[in-house]
mmCIF file of C-alpha atoms in Angstrom:
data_model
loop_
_atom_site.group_PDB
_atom_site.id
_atom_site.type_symbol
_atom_site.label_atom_id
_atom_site.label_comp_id
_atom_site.label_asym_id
_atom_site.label_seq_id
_atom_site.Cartn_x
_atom_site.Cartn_y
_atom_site.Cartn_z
ATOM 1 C CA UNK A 26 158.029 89.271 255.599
ATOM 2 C CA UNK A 27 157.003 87.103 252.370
ATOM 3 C CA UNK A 28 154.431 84.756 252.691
ATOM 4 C CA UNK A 29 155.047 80.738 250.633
ATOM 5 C CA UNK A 30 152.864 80.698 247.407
ATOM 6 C CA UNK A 31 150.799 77.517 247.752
ATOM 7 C CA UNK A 32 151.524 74.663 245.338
ATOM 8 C CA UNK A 33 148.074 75.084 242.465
ATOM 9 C CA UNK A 34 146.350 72.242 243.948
ATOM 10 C CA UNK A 35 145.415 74.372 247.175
ATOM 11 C CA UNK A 36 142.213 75.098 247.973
ATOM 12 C CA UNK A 37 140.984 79.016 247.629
ATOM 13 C CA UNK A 38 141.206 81.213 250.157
ATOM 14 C CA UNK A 39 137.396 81.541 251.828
ATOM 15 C CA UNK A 40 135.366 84.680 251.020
ATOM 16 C CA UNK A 41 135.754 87.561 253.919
ATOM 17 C CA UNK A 42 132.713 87.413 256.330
ATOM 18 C CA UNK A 43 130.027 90.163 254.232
ATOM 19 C CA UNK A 44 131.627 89.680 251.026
ATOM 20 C CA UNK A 45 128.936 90.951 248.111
ATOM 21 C CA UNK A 46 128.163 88.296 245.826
ATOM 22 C CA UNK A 47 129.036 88.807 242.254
ATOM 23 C CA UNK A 48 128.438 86.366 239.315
ATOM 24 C CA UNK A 49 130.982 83.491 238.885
ATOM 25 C CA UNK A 50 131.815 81.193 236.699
ATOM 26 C CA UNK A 51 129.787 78.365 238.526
ATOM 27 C CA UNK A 52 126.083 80.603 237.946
ATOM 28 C CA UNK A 53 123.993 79.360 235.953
ATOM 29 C CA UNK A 54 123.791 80.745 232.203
ATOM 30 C CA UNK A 55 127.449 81.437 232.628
ATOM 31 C CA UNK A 56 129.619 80.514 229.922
ATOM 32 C CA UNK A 57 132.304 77.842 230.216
ATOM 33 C CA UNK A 58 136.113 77.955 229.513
ATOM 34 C CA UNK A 59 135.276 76.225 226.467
ATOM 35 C CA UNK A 60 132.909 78.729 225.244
ATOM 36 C CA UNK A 61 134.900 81.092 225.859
ATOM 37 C CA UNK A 62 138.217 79.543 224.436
ATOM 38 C CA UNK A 63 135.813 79.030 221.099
ATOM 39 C CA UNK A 64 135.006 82.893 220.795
ATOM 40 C CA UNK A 65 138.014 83.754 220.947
ATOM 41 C CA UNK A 66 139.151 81.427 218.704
ATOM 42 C CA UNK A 67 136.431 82.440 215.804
ATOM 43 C CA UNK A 68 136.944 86.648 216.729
ATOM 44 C CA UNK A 69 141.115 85.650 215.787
ATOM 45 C CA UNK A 70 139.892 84.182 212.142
ATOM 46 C CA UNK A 71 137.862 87.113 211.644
ATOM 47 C CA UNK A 72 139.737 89.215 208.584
ATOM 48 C CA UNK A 73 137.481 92.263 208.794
ATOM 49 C CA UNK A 74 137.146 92.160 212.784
ATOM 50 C CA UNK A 75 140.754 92.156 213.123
ATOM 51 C CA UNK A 76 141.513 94.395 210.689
ATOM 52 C CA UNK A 77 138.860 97.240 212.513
ATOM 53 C CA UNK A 78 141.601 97.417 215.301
ATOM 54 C CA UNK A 79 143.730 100.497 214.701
ATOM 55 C CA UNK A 80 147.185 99.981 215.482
ATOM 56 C CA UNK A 81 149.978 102.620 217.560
ATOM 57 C CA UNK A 82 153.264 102.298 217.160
ATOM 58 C CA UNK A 83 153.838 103.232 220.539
ATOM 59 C CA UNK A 84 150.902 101.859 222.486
ATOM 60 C CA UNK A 85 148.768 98.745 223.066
ATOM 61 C CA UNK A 86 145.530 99.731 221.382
ATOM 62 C CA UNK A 87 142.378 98.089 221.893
ATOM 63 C CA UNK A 88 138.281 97.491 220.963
ATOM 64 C CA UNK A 89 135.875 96.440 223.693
ATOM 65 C CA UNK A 90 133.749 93.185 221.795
ATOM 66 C CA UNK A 91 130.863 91.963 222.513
ATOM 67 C CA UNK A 92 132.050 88.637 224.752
ATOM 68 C CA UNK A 93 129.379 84.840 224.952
ATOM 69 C CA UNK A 94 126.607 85.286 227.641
ATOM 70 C CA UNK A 95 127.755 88.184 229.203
ATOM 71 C CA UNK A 96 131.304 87.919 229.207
ATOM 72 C CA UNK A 97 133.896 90.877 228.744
ATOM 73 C CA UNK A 98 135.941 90.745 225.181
ATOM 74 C CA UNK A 99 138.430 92.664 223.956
ATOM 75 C CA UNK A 100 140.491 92.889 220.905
ATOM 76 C CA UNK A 101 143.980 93.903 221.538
ATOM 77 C CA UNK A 102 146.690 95.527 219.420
ATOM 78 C CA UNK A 103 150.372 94.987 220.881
ATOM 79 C CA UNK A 104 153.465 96.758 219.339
ATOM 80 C CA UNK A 105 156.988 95.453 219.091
ATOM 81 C CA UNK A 106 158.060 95.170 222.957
ATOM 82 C CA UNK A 107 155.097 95.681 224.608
ATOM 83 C CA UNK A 108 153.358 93.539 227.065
ATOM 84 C CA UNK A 109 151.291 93.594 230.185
ATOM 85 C CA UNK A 110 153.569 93.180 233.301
ATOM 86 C CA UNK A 111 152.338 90.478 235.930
ATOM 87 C CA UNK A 112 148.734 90.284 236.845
ATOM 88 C CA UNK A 113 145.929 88.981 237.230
ATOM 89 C CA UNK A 114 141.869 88.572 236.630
ATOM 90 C CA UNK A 115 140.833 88.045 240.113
ATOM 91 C CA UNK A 116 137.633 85.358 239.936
ATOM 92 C CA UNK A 117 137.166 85.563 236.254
ATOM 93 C CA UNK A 118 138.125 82.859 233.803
ATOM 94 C CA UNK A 119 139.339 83.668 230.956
ATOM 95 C CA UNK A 120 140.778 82.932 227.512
ATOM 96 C CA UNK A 121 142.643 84.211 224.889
ATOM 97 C CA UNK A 122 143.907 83.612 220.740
ATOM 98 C CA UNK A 123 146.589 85.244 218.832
ATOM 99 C CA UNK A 124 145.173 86.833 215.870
ATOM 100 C CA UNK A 125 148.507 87.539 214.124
ATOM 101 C CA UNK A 126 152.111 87.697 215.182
ATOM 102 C CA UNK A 127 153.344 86.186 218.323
ATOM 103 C CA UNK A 128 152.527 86.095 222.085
ATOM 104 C CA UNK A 129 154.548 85.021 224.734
ATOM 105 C CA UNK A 130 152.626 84.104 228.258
ATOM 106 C CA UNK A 131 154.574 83.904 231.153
ATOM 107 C CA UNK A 132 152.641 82.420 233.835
ATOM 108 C CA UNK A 133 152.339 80.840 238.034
ATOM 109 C CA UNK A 134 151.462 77.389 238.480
ATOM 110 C CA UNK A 135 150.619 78.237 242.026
ATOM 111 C CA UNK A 136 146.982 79.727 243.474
ATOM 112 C CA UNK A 137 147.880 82.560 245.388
ATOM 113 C CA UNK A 138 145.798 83.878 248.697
ATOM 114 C CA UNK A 139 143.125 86.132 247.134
ATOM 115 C CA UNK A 140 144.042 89.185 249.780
ATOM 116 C CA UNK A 141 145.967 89.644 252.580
ATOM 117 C CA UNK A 142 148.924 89.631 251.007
ATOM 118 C CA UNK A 143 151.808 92.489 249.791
ATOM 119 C CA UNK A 144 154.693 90.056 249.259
ATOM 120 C CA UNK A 145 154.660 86.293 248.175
ATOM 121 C CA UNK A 146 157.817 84.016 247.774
ATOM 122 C CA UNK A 147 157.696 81.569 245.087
ATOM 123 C CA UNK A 148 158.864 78.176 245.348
ATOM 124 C CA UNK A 149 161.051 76.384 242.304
ATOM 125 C CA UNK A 150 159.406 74.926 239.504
ATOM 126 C CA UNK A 151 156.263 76.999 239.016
ATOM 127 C CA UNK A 152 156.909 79.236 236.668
ATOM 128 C CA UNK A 153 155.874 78.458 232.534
ATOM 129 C CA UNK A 154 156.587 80.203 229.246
ATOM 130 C CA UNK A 155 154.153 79.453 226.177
ATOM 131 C CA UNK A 156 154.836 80.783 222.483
ATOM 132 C CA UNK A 157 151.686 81.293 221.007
ATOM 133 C CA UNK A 158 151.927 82.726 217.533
ATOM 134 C CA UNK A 159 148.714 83.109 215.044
ATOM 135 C CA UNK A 160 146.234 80.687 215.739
ATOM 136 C CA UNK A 161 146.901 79.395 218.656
ATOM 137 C CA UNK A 162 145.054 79.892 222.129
ATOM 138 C CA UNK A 163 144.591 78.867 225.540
ATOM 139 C CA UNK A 164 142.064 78.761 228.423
ATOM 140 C CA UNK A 165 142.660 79.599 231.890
ATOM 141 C CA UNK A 166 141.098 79.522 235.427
ATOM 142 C CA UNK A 167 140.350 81.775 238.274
ATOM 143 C CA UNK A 168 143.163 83.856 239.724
ATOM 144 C CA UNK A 169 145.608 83.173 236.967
ATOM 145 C CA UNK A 170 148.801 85.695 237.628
ATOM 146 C CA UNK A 171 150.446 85.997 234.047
ATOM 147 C CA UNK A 172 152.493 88.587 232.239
ATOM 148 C CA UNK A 173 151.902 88.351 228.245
ATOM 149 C CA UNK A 174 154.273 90.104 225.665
ATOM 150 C CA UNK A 175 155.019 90.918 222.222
ATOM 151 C CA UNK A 176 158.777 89.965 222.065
ATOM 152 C CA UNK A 177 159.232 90.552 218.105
ATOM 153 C CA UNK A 178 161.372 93.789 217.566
ATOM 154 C CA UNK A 179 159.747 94.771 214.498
ATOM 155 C CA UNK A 180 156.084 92.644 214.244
ATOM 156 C CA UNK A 181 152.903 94.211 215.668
ATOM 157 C CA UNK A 182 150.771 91.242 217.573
ATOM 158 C CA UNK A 183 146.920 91.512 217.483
ATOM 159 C CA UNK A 184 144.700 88.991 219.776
ATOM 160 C CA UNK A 185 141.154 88.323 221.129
ATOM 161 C CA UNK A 186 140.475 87.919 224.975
ATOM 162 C CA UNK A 187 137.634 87.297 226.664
ATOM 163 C CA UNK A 188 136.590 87.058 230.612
ATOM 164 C CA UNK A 189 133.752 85.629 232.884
ATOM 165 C CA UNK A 190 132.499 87.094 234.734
ATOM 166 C CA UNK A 191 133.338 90.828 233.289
ATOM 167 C CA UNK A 192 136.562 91.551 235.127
ATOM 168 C CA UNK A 193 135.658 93.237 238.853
ATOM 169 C CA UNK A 194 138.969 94.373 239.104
ATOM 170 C CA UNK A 195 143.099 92.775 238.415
ATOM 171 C CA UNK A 196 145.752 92.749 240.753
ATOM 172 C CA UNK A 197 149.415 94.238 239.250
ATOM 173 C CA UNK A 198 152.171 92.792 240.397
ATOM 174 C CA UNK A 199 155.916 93.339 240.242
ATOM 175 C CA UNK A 200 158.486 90.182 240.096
ATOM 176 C CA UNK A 201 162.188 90.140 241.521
ATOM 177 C CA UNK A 202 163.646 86.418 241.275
ATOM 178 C CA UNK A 203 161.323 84.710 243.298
ATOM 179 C CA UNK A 204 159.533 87.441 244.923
ATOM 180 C CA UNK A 205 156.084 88.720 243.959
ATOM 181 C CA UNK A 206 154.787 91.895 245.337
ATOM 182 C CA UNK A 207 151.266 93.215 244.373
ATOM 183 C CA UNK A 208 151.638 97.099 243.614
ATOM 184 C CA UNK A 209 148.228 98.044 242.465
ATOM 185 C CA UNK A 210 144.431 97.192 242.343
ATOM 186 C CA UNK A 211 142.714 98.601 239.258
ATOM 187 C CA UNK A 212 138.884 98.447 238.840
ATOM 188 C CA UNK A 213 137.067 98.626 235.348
ATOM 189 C CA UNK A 214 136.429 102.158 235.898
ATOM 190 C CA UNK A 215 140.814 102.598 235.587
ATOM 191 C CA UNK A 216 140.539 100.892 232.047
ATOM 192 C CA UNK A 217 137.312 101.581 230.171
#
């Protein structure tokens, strides 16, 4: 049985009773979605930076950086078609800027329940589509579920993203129509 996604204005699920407490956006000394929307910003104008990033033809390639305050950067290399599937940073914020080429972000307006959950059905209206070629960038909040793609058939896409606090793990998540399943939990220890 599918659960409702809540609308995004819903409050966030409450932390399981013995929980461990890991750093969040709200410590102190944390850096803000600002901060982090301006790093990423200046890494994308950054010639030599950029051009440091070897690129695959086949492959998303990528450079760990080193993020504002403790955050988590990366610079990321994406070939013609390639893109992340749905998913997203559990309690980090995060942000992101197109170095060159062109991203498209599909995203969820809606906060979903941080666990107990295999199979969520999504109401009308929530989903968005943003174009965001070289240059541009956005911001965005805890428990954002996106999918992000290179849709050029021939251009290679390079871009800067950064997370706080470091990621402690993303949910993947497969989409039919309305219907959003989580398939996998990966941990840093999956991707470094």
């Amino acid at each position: 049985m599918s659960h409702p996604a809540a609308p995004l204005s819903a409050p966030p699920a409450a932390a399981p009773p013995g929980a461990v407490s890991r750093p969040t956006s709200n410590d102190p000394g944390a850096p803000t979605s600002a901060e982090l929307l301006d790093f990423v910003r200046h890494a994308a104008t950054d010639k030599e930076l950029i051009a440091s990033l070897p690129l695959d033809p086949d492959g998303r390639t990528w450079l760990r950086l080193e993020g504002p305050r403790g955050s988590e950067a990366w610079l990321i290399g994406w070939p013609p078609g390639t893109g992340t599937g749905w998913h997203d940073h559990a309690e980090s914020l995060g942000a992101f800027a197109t170095a060159e080429g062109k991203l498209t972000e599909n995203s969820l307006a809606v906060r979903l329940p941080a666990s107990g959950w295999k199979t969520v059905e999504l109401i009308e209206g929530v989903d968005r589509e943003r174009h965001l070629s070289a240059g541009q960038s956005r911001a965005f909040g805890t428990h954002h579920v996106h999918e992000v793609l290179n849709e050029s058939p021939a251009e290679h896409a390079v871009s800067v993203h950064a997370y706080y606090p470091p990621l402690p793990l993303m949910r993947r998540f497969s989409r039919s129509g309305a219907v959003l399943r989580l398939e996998q939990v990966e941990r840093p220890e999956d991707w470094q």
